XYZ file of C-alpha atoms in Angstrom:
722
model
C -0.033 0.027 -0.031
C 1.480 3.424 -1.028
C 0.368 6.934 -0.269
C 0.992 10.203 -2.139
C 0.592 13.601 -0.501
C -0.131 16.151 -3.218
C 0.912 19.736 -2.354
C 0.173 22.786 -4.374
C 3.733 24.114 -4.682
C 7.293 23.273 -3.596
C 7.284 25.623 -0.497
C 4.084 24.039 0.828
C 5.494 20.558 0.287
C 8.640 21.545 2.160
C 6.494 22.794 5.156
C 4.891 19.332 5.260
C 8.162 17.505 4.947
C 9.814 19.517 7.723
C 6.965 18.514 10.073
C 7.638 14.817 9.675
C 10.293 12.792 11.539
C 12.446 11.923 8.521
C 12.550 12.673 4.838
C 14.691 12.053 1.688
C 14.684 14.415 -1.234
C 14.139 12.898 -4.717
C 13.611 14.443 -8.129
C 10.233 16.152 -7.890
C 9.107 14.580 -4.613
C 10.151 13.503 -1.059
C 10.056 10.157 0.646
C 8.824 10.738 4.163
C 8.251 8.825 7.394
C 6.326 9.749 10.516
C 3.957 7.958 13.034
C 1.032 9.939 11.640
C 1.639 8.557 8.151
C 1.187 5.126 6.514
C 4.304 3.334 5.369
C 5.599 4.131 1.881
C 4.406 7.749 1.821
C 5.810 10.391 -0.573
C 5.141 14.097 -0.893
C 4.971 15.608 -4.344
C 3.846 18.960 -5.597
C 2.590 21.085 -8.490
C 3.612 24.558 -9.459
C 0.322 26.074 -8.718
C -1.795 25.241 -11.799
C -0.079 22.374 -13.525
C -3.147 21.888 -15.645
C -4.847 24.749 -17.471
C -7.624 25.310 -19.989
C -6.504 25.057 -23.571
C -6.385 28.228 -25.656
C -8.849 28.540 -28.533
C -6.146 27.799 -31.180
C -5.511 24.514 -29.565
C -9.078 23.361 -30.527
C -8.799 24.726 -34.078
C -5.970 26.631 -35.783
C -8.466 29.084 -37.360
C -8.976 30.578 -33.888
C -5.441 32.007 -34.010
C -6.984 34.912 -35.889
C -9.832 36.889 -34.469
C -12.851 36.653 -36.747
C -16.447 37.539 -35.884
C -17.626 34.663 -38.139
C -15.867 32.171 -35.779
C -17.908 33.223 -32.709
C -19.111 31.827 -30.479
C -16.349 29.467 -29.352
C -18.083 26.765 -27.336
C -15.625 23.833 -26.914
C -17.184 20.378 -26.279
C -15.475 18.870 -24.384
C -13.195 21.399 -22.788
C -9.546 20.509 -23.065
C -6.955 20.968 -20.328
C -3.246 21.033 -21.093
C 0.076 21.141 -19.256
C 2.446 24.001 -20.175
C 5.745 22.895 -21.625
C 7.812 24.245 -18.685
C 5.592 22.200 -16.252
C 5.475 18.888 -18.131
C 8.449 17.306 -16.397
C 6.895 17.889 -12.907
C 3.430 16.756 -14.194
C 4.896 13.449 -15.394
C 6.528 12.865 -12.018
C 3.251 13.540 -10.209
C 1.276 11.446 -12.766
C 3.601 8.438 -12.234
C 3.376 8.732 -8.407
C -0.413 9.105 -8.072
C -1.124 6.429 -10.664
C 0.977 3.938 -8.620
C -0.575 5.065 -5.303
C -3.379 3.403 -3.422
C -4.143 6.509 -1.400
C -3.924 10.156 -2.475
C -4.033 12.852 0.161
C -5.039 16.195 -1.411
C -2.925 18.693 0.478
C -3.144 21.730 -1.771
C -4.394 25.053 -0.337
C -7.576 24.489 1.724
C -9.885 26.318 -0.627
C -11.857 25.931 -3.873
C -8.878 26.802 -6.004
C -6.809 24.241 -4.205
C -9.390 21.603 -5.028
C -9.336 22.665 -8.668
C -5.588 22.354 -8.847
C -5.497 18.894 -7.272
C -8.472 17.313 -9.016
C -7.483 18.801 -12.352
C -4.099 17.059 -12.014
C -5.797 13.785 -11.037
C -8.253 13.942 -13.880
C -5.548 14.920 -16.459
C -3.396 12.065 -15.207
C -6.056 9.645 -16.354
C -6.672 8.093 -12.895
C -9.436 5.647 -12.155
C -10.527 7.879 -9.278
C -13.045 5.458 -7.913
C -10.301 2.889 -7.498
C -8.269 5.262 -5.279
C -8.728 6.211 -1.608
C -8.796 9.974 -1.641
C -8.272 11.913 1.579
C -8.178 15.614 2.344
C -5.841 17.606 4.555
C -7.724 20.698 5.687
C -5.662 23.057 7.926
C -5.390 26.729 8.804
C -1.690 26.926 9.574
C 1.597 25.552 8.308
C 2.966 25.161 11.807
C 4.309 21.608 12.422
C 1.810 20.878 15.143
C -1.059 22.035 12.928
C 0.177 19.940 10.056
C 0.519 16.826 12.204
C -2.914 17.358 13.733
C -4.340 17.700 10.225
C -2.805 14.462 9.131
C -4.206 12.677 12.219
C -7.677 14.004 11.253
C -7.741 13.561 7.547
C -11.176 14.139 5.857
C -12.957 12.304 3.101
C -11.560 13.816 -0.107
C -14.778 13.169 -2.022
C -16.597 15.502 0.444
C -14.653 18.336 -1.204
C -15.226 17.211 -4.747
C -18.155 19.771 -5.169
C -15.616 22.581 -4.449
C -13.610 21.403 -7.432
C -16.746 21.385 -9.537
C -17.551 24.948 -8.423
C -13.969 26.215 -9.070
C -13.728 24.538 -12.442
C -17.191 25.874 -13.471
C -15.965 29.349 -12.502
C -12.802 28.758 -14.569
C -14.728 27.655 -17.604
C -17.350 30.402 -17.366
C -14.550 32.972 -17.105
C -12.906 31.469 -20.102
C -16.167 31.565 -22.143
C -16.851 35.226 -21.398
C -13.244 36.258 -21.871
C -12.590 34.464 -25.084
C -15.810 35.343 -26.783
C -16.570 38.815 -25.448
C -12.935 40.028 -25.784
C -12.851 39.055 -29.485
C -16.349 40.429 -30.120
C -15.650 43.890 -28.679
C -12.053 43.966 -29.895
C -13.063 43.307 -33.517
C -16.042 45.747 -33.400
C -13.862 48.496 -31.968
C -11.232 47.808 -34.622
C -13.980 48.063 -37.333
C -14.837 51.452 -35.939
C -11.226 52.667 -36.151
C -10.295 52.104 -32.546
C -7.204 49.901 -32.414
C -5.754 47.969 -29.479
C -6.397 44.752 -27.605
C -9.409 44.895 -25.343
C -10.062 42.302 -22.651
C -13.548 41.504 -21.273
C -14.036 39.473 -18.102
C -16.962 38.191 -16.093
C -15.567 39.855 -12.946
C -12.957 42.322 -14.245
C -15.380 44.302 -16.439
C -17.964 45.127 -13.740
C -15.081 46.044 -11.449
C -13.660 48.370 -14.076
C -17.091 49.831 -14.674
C -17.604 50.663 -11.000
C -14.475 52.835 -11.132
C -15.639 54.311 -14.440
C -18.972 55.252 -12.942
C -17.259 56.800 -9.897
C -14.908 58.797 -12.146
C -17.922 59.982 -14.180
C -19.727 61.042 -11.032
C -16.682 63.041 -9.954
C -16.075 64.491 -13.375
C -19.731 65.483 -13.913
C -20.308 66.733 -10.369
C -21.550 70.252 -10.129
C -21.217 71.839 -6.628
C -24.430 73.115 -5.216
C -24.077 76.092 -2.884
C -25.989 76.003 0.432
C -26.105 77.848 3.685
C -25.869 76.591 7.269
C -26.832 78.044 10.610
C -24.059 77.720 13.166
C -23.747 79.002 16.695
C -20.780 79.798 18.885
C -22.009 79.436 22.458
C -20.048 81.476 24.958
C -20.170 80.554 28.659
C -18.136 81.503 31.721
C -16.325 78.133 31.594
C -15.590 78.180 27.880
C -16.768 78.492 24.300
C -18.064 75.739 22.061
C -19.502 75.300 18.598
C -23.021 74.039 17.936
C -25.115 73.506 14.864
C -28.859 73.691 14.079
C -30.864 70.778 15.516
C -32.484 69.145 13.626
C -29.784 69.834 11.031
C -30.933 71.656 7.973
C -29.388 73.114 4.816
C -30.728 76.173 3.046
C -30.405 76.406 -0.710
C -31.207 80.050 -1.082
C -30.497 83.149 1.057
C -34.295 83.931 1.039
C -35.045 80.455 2.517
C -32.449 81.058 5.248
C -33.827 84.551 6.005
C -37.403 83.217 6.250
C -36.320 80.516 8.682
C -34.424 83.006 10.853
C -37.440 85.328 10.940
C -39.758 82.432 11.820
C -37.431 81.179 14.581
C -36.424 84.736 15.827
C -32.832 84.021 15.264
C -30.576 86.938 14.035
C -27.103 86.784 12.612
C -24.548 87.955 15.160
C -24.509 88.048 19.002
C -27.654 87.556 21.053
C -28.924 85.984 24.215
C -29.408 82.231 24.527
C -30.143 79.639 27.187
C -28.986 76.122 27.914
C -32.091 74.043 27.235
C -30.804 70.586 28.009
C -27.632 68.751 29.137
C -27.317 65.026 28.765
C -24.375 62.972 29.986
C -24.079 59.326 29.127
C -21.323 56.782 29.691
C -20.662 54.810 26.487
C -18.314 52.204 25.228
C -17.206 50.760 21.880
C -16.206 47.217 21.214
C -12.862 46.301 19.729
C -12.579 45.981 15.937
C -13.573 42.788 14.198
C -10.947 40.256 13.320
C -9.593 40.358 9.766
C -10.817 38.676 6.681
C -8.471 39.013 3.708
C -10.593 41.786 2.128
C -10.871 43.810 5.370
C -7.097 43.432 5.913
C -6.300 44.563 2.356
C -8.619 47.563 2.745
C -7.139 48.599 6.087
C -3.535 48.144 4.970
C -4.253 50.239 1.892
C -5.817 52.956 3.963
C -2.947 52.996 6.487
C 0.077 52.386 4.303
C -1.205 52.693 0.661
C -0.057 49.169 -0.207
C -1.847 47.584 -3.107
C -4.231 44.614 -2.615
C -1.887 42.249 -4.416
C 1.144 43.369 -2.353
C -0.815 42.872 0.841
C -1.868 39.453 -0.214
C 1.707 38.591 -1.119
C 2.808 39.757 2.358
C 0.155 37.780 4.170
C 1.032 34.696 2.090
C 4.717 35.129 3.048
C 3.779 35.290 6.717
C 1.579 32.259 6.290
C 4.454 30.354 4.743
C 6.707 31.568 7.549
C 4.189 29.985 9.992
C 3.425 33.337 11.675
C -0.117 33.998 10.423
C -2.987 31.622 9.679
C -4.502 30.867 6.288
C -4.843 34.193 4.313
C -7.622 33.660 1.771
C -10.493 33.673 4.207
C -13.744 35.671 4.107
C -14.464 35.026 7.786
C -14.137 37.476 10.676
C -14.615 34.859 13.444
C -12.476 32.263 15.160
C -13.529 29.151 17.016
C -13.165 28.301 20.728
C -10.030 26.285 19.815
C -8.193 29.260 18.442
C -9.277 31.482 21.274
C -7.867 28.996 23.822
C -4.393 28.801 22.220
C -4.321 32.604 21.976
C -5.010 32.871 25.667
C -2.141 30.544 26.515
C 0.189 32.654 24.293
C -0.960 36.071 25.466
C 2.121 36.907 27.596
C 4.405 36.176 24.649
C 2.306 38.187 22.215
C 2.070 41.107 24.617
C 5.898 41.199 24.707
C 5.871 42.206 21.028
C 3.834 45.364 21.767
C 5.541 48.343 23.484
C 3.537 49.532 26.459
C 0.853 46.940 25.836
C -2.234 47.599 27.901
C -3.810 45.057 30.288
C -5.677 42.309 28.515
C -8.346 41.162 31.100
C -10.994 39.858 28.707
C -10.205 36.115 28.913
C -13.729 34.828 28.146
C -14.793 34.545 24.478
C -17.125 37.175 23.105
C -19.553 36.252 20.346
C -18.371 39.324 18.367
C -15.151 37.467 17.703
C -15.608 33.812 18.725
C -18.386 31.869 17.129
C -17.860 28.253 15.973
C -21.086 28.346 13.916
C -19.908 31.301 11.837
C -16.625 29.509 10.893
C -17.235 27.307 7.913
C -14.100 26.660 5.868
C -11.513 28.989 7.456
C -11.419 31.291 10.403
C -10.224 34.903 10.595
C -6.599 35.828 9.978
C -4.834 35.702 13.341
C -1.339 34.864 14.716
C -0.232 31.232 14.850
C 1.050 29.673 18.037
C 4.625 30.405 16.809
C 5.574 33.693 18.373
C 8.410 35.451 16.484
C 11.372 36.994 18.234
C 12.035 40.653 17.762
C 15.071 39.653 15.642
C 12.908 37.576 13.307
C 10.396 40.346 12.919
C 13.207 42.642 11.884
C 14.134 40.242 9.065
C 10.705 40.649 7.552
C 9.989 43.236 4.796
C 8.555 46.576 5.929
C 5.095 45.607 4.578
C 5.185 42.171 6.212
C 6.098 43.810 9.541
C 3.160 46.260 9.107
C 0.730 43.412 8.308
C 1.846 41.254 11.245
C 1.752 44.272 13.629
C -1.788 45.124 12.545
C -3.049 41.574 12.796
C -1.292 41.238 16.250
C -2.840 44.358 17.634
C -6.259 43.695 16.220
C -6.249 40.181 17.631
C -4.996 41.354 21.005
C -7.722 43.989 21.070
C -10.412 41.395 21.686
C -8.736 40.613 25.037
C -8.621 44.244 26.095
C -11.208 46.144 27.977
C -13.743 48.141 25.940
C -13.010 51.735 24.992
C -15.089 53.877 27.346
C -15.945 57.490 27.221
C -18.426 60.020 28.572
C -20.588 61.647 25.933
C -22.035 65.014 26.673
C -24.760 66.617 24.623
C -25.722 70.260 25.106
C -28.816 71.756 23.537
C -28.822 75.563 23.452
C -31.942 77.543 22.566
C -31.441 80.724 20.535
C -34.744 82.340 19.829
C -37.043 79.455 18.992
C -34.294 77.353 17.356
C -32.179 74.688 19.008
C -28.427 74.137 18.436
C -26.732 70.959 19.450
C -23.142 70.246 20.457
C -21.643 66.832 21.333
C -18.427 66.249 23.290
C -16.636 63.069 24.052
C -14.207 62.488 26.934
C -12.355 59.197 27.094
C -12.504 57.569 30.499
C -10.809 54.275 29.692
C -8.655 53.798 26.641
C -9.096 49.985 26.692
C -8.337 48.425 23.367
C -7.727 51.845 21.768
C -4.403 51.972 23.676
C -3.159 49.240 21.287
C -3.504 51.511 18.325
C -2.770 55.034 19.679
C 0.932 55.130 18.619
C 0.902 52.934 15.506
C -2.377 53.698 13.814
C -4.034 56.678 15.609
C -7.524 56.987 16.937
C -10.497 59.286 16.650
C -9.657 60.879 19.986
C -8.147 63.914 18.265
C -11.543 64.638 16.692
C -13.354 64.457 20.095
C -14.018 67.705 21.883
C -14.527 68.476 25.542
C -17.509 70.726 26.379
C -17.464 73.169 29.267
C -19.578 72.628 32.369
C -23.071 74.174 32.008
C -26.451 73.721 33.671
C -30.001 73.530 32.355
C -31.563 76.989 32.272
C -28.190 78.791 32.357
C -28.208 82.013 30.335
C -25.394 82.283 27.777
C -24.408 84.330 24.769
C -24.597 82.965 21.170
C -23.052 84.317 18.013
C -24.912 83.043 14.983
C -23.119 82.757 11.605
C -24.496 81.642 8.316
C -21.511 80.234 6.334
C -22.055 79.419 2.640
C -20.694 75.977 1.701
C -20.780 73.728 -1.372
C -21.662 70.082 -1.760
C -18.643 67.877 -2.444
C -18.158 65.121 -5.076
C -17.879 61.500 -4.057
C -14.407 60.377 -3.115
C -12.370 58.515 -5.718
C -11.820 54.854 -5.183
C -8.703 53.579 -3.505
C -7.665 49.947 -3.850
C -8.923 49.443 -0.352
C -12.397 50.901 -0.901
C -12.585 49.178 -4.266
C -11.801 45.806 -2.638
C -14.726 46.573 -0.210
C -16.969 47.566 -3.096
C -16.202 44.237 -4.864
C -16.986 42.356 -1.684
C -20.314 44.173 -1.208
C -21.367 43.941 -4.880
C -21.040 47.696 -5.432
C -22.454 48.828 -2.116
C -19.447 50.954 -1.466
C -19.078 50.701 2.303
C -15.741 51.677 3.635
C -15.382 49.421 6.577
C -15.977 45.836 7.689
C -18.243 46.948 10.523
C -20.714 48.387 8.049
C -20.489 45.327 5.842
C -21.794 43.174 8.540
C -25.171 44.909 8.386
C -25.666 43.559 4.888
C -27.434 40.253 5.027
C -26.777 37.519 2.489
C -24.812 39.725 0.131
C -22.458 37.932 -2.252
C -19.730 40.042 -3.700
C -17.987 39.819 -7.092
C -14.951 37.647 -7.240
C -13.633 35.762 -4.214
C -11.254 36.595 -1.430
C -8.562 34.693 -3.404
C -9.151 36.469 -6.740
C -10.009 40.097 -6.078
C -6.403 41.237 -5.749
C -5.496 39.432 -8.990
C -8.492 41.145 -10.748
C -7.217 44.563 -9.773
C -3.670 43.672 -10.677
C -4.835 42.430 -14.085
C -6.740 45.673 -14.726
C -3.623 47.670 -13.857
C -1.352 45.533 -16.041
C -3.708 45.874 -19.041
C -3.570 49.611 -18.601
C -7.271 50.003 -17.787
C -6.751 51.241 -14.229
C -4.103 53.744 -13.095
C -3.103 54.590 -9.544
C -2.408 58.225 -8.662
C -1.603 59.081 -5.013
C -3.373 55.935 -3.869
C -6.497 56.874 -5.883
C -7.797 54.472 -8.561
C -8.960 55.929 -11.904
C -9.857 54.588 -15.328
C -7.355 55.242 -18.111
C -8.233 56.531 -21.558
C -8.241 53.008 -22.996
C -10.328 51.851 -19.995
C -12.852 54.586 -20.769
C -13.143 53.391 -24.378
C -13.866 49.847 -23.171
C -16.384 51.045 -20.584
C -18.262 53.126 -23.121
C -18.387 50.201 -25.477
C -19.909 47.883 -22.881
C -22.184 50.405 -21.266
C -25.233 49.128 -23.124
C -24.854 45.615 -21.738
C -25.873 45.645 -18.081
C -25.029 41.974 -17.636
C -21.401 42.883 -18.339
C -21.346 45.988 -16.173
C -23.605 45.188 -13.189
C -21.888 44.159 -9.941
C -25.197 42.881 -8.665
C -25.629 40.505 -11.654
C -22.050 39.275 -11.251
C -22.762 38.703 -7.514
C -25.765 36.634 -8.444
C -23.494 34.525 -10.610
C -21.155 34.107 -7.673
C -24.070 32.982 -5.540
C -25.035 30.396 -8.210
C -21.425 29.152 -8.346
C -21.434 28.687 -4.599
C -24.678 26.650 -4.945
C -22.608 24.218 -7.120
C -20.143 23.821 -4.218
C -23.144 23.182 -1.959
C -24.512 20.617 -4.432
C -27.676 22.658 -5.038
C -26.941 23.311 -8.671
C -25.402 21.413 -11.544
C -22.337 22.818 -13.294
C -23.858 22.099 -16.724
C -26.800 24.392 -16.009
C -24.526 27.273 -15.079
C -22.387 26.784 -18.164
C -25.444 26.751 -20.349
C -26.564 30.020 -18.684
C -23.206 31.576 -19.512
C -23.372 30.305 -23.140
C -26.848 31.987 -23.493
C -25.341 35.143 -22.174
C -22.544 34.970 -24.760
C -25.045 34.345 -27.565
C -26.988 37.387 -26.331
C -23.894 39.524 -26.628
C -23.233 38.256 -30.135
C -26.806 38.999 -31.160
C -27.048 42.455 -29.602
C -23.596 44.127 -29.500
C -22.990 44.500 -33.271
C -26.356 46.234 -33.579
C -25.478 48.594 -30.707
C -22.190 49.541 -32.459
C -24.090 50.242 -35.713
C -27.134 52.079 -34.334
C -26.310 53.768 -30.989
C -25.621 57.425 -31.851
C -23.888 58.248 -28.555
C -21.552 55.204 -28.831
C -20.682 56.129 -32.432
C -19.758 59.608 -31.324
C -17.679 58.357 -28.446
C -15.798 55.958 -30.752
C -15.142 58.689 -33.319
C -13.653 60.812 -30.547
C -11.429 57.899 -29.397
C -10.396 57.331 -32.985
C -9.334 60.944 -33.357
C -7.407 60.757 -30.078
C -5.604 57.578 -31.197
C -4.690 59.184 -34.553
C -3.285 62.264 -32.857
C -1.350 60.118 -30.401
C -0.130 57.972 -33.247
C 1.150 61.047 -35.181
C 2.906 62.236 -32.070
C 4.519 58.858 -31.547
C 5.807 58.316 -35.054
C 9.538 58.715 -35.565
C 9.612 59.075 -39.311
C 8.811 57.354 -42.666
C 9.611 53.705 -42.860
C 12.799 53.297 -45.056
C 11.698 49.884 -46.238
C 8.104 50.359 -47.555
C 8.077 54.197 -47.737
C 4.366 54.243 -46.859
C 4.311 53.261 -43.195
C 5.669 55.123 -40.124
C 8.165 53.898 -37.572
C 6.743 53.600 -34.047
C 8.023 52.227 -30.743
C 6.771 48.807 -29.493
C 7.639 47.186 -26.167
C 11.003 45.724 -27.228
C 11.648 47.090 -30.727
C 10.822 49.824 -33.257
C 8.680 48.760 -36.217
C 6.581 49.826 -39.176
C 2.890 50.711 -38.863
C 2.181 48.565 -41.955
C 2.969 45.317 -40.111
C -0.756 44.409 -40.298
C -1.269 45.498 -43.913
C -2.371 43.067 -46.607
C 1.232 43.140 -47.717
C 2.895 43.441 -44.236
C 6.083 45.410 -43.793
C 8.405 43.454 -41.511
C 10.986 46.206 -41.059
C 12.211 46.482 -37.394
C 15.024 48.070 -35.447
C 16.082 46.877 -31.989
C 15.791 49.043 -28.928
C 19.134 47.748 -27.650
C 22.401 47.125 -29.477
C 25.549 45.842 -27.734
C 24.028 46.517 -24.301
C 23.175 50.188 -25.196
C 19.584 51.323 -25.433
C 19.019 53.306 -28.636
C 17.095 56.523 -27.962
C 14.557 58.236 -30.173
C 17.153 60.597 -31.651
C 19.354 57.698 -32.771
C 16.371 55.945 -34.420
C 15.361 59.061 -36.207
C 18.865 59.528 -37.542
C 18.997 55.921 -38.776
C 15.680 56.084 -40.710
C 16.310 59.595 -42.158
C 20.030 59.809 -42.933
C 21.032 56.198 -42.523
C 23.450 56.582 -39.682
C 23.748 57.887 -36.090
C 26.194 60.303 -34.543
C 29.114 58.827 -32.575
C 27.567 57.064 -29.595
C 29.237 55.970 -26.361
C 28.111 53.210 -24.014
C 28.367 50.131 -26.254
C 29.907 46.960 -24.731
C 31.741 44.193 -26.568
C 31.080 40.490 -26.012
C 33.923 40.524 -23.492
C 32.345 43.462 -21.661
C 34.749 46.132 -22.890
C 33.138 49.537 -23.499
C 33.458 51.280 -26.922
C 32.077 54.109 -29.004
C 30.899 53.957 -32.604
C 28.367 55.152 -35.180
C 25.631 52.744 -36.231
C 24.808 52.509 -39.990
C 21.624 51.220 -41.545
C 22.296 49.581 -44.923
C 19.657 47.487 -46.785
C 17.751 46.977 -43.514
C 20.823 45.844 -41.634
C 22.711 47.541 -38.837
C 26.569 47.763 -38.598
C 29.153 49.672 -36.628
C 31.298 52.384 -38.165
C 34.533 53.160 -36.432
C 36.213 55.159 -39.192
C 34.942 58.690 -38.402
């Protein structure tokens, strides 16, 4: 009897191997031995996705070129391939799992981990029913957590629906991406707008959210209004108050009428303290972190991108310092709470001037076994790092660990307590309210005062007054203007994705939304944003997220298709996908639904491009912008075909006629002999046939030299004579 443990990647495999008593490294796997394991056990691994969906051209070579006549592309069956650079490892894994009696799926404990493992097993051609399939499901890569997980292996088939869900998501994204990208790309090209345009089931509604926010800011017209404010002067101090109930006045006449009706004049006048209320209040510590809430908070505090934050949390997970990162849960179980209690003294030592942590009984706000389904919130593992080890981490990793540490410790601290005073002052027949807050016990806030800051600076202390006390009031009527909505940051955009466009800025507010499914998953949202940035659709300026010019073109093109732009619809798709994982829906029905959606696009979108006047005008404007940019970017007439222009590409300079019926293949390199050729040098080559004497070249032996470059019959050569 032989057993294979299938890890997702080498680093994960190594974490397992190091937890066992003995191991021997082989080519692409380890032989291991430990009391928790059967005899003859090996650990092997993938490189993430060893098996991936085939590209369209792998089904039919005609798909190499984009043609409207070839759409839709609906493969049957779908093909999965192994990339050339991963084939060696795949063959090793295939040989091992084919020979095994038992396979332990030990990829990441999530849907994508199931997809990776089962895709490998299916591609390997196993008779799965003839194998015993187990599942390792853990929240930490600490040795004790790993060994406990291997003692408590689960039935692998119980997680098979997660694989079906993840693969259905993968196929549906492929269908929308391959068909819609070609459809819109070709129609845009027909309308004179060049470039490659990518459509995605999740990325497009995400992009469109930013586009709509940018539009709202761009089209925002400030509306002036007036307020009534009072400065209340007492023997014990002066404080500001505003009209209660609060009211804005659009016109001066409206304000004047109100003042006359309420016998309130602008300037100084007598007033009286109508009411004084004092109430002791407290606020609970912040919720524990899910991945999205951690990404949002880190972005707000330190302006780190979602993808960089995920990478930092992943590193801390692999370093055995934090628990599993890709979780959407804000709760832990009784088990995690108990080990945190035992480790409190050690964790406290990592925080300078750490306050007392007296709350040693679990609170339902943080500890709820029923609310933890697949993974609990992100917290520290039982492995407490030394100060020296923390210093070895990157700056962002230190910031992430520190924030998770303080947020987790906060649930053991006393509540933040304060006295809230409300004073109502009567001026004429109008009331003005002021609220002050005085902290009485810092509690958990003390954990954040130095590192993150609190709202204490915004609190104000009101002077002592009594009901019926006569005072003086100075009334002012400042004119203000309404303000536009705030631009997205990556943090608020992650939150908007999680709440399906309900752009709440904090996790606390999100908990009020019942049964809301966001767009994307905890594991994919950062990659979606990164993909939009890499494609040039989103740009980041001073931590603000905006849509680029090319992104605007795409958004205007898809604006007439709400199924492509609606976060709510995408969230409904996510809910349907989760139903597959819960065995409440069949994958085939969801794929059929996506195919109908693609067919709807193919039927409607060409007509929209031909008939929608607004879209045509927008595309004409973009065409003009592209032509102007193209003229500005051209370096001169192509010396080969004499009709095209030379422009810069990523790695070379080439002719604009490279896509003509008779393509011009003339190119010039951007780098020659280790020297990058600038625009001036290229202009000289294509106009006069040679450059000026240039320094900075290096020979094959690394020796520097200077020379002119000549262009003769399309070929470059060095000229040392002059």
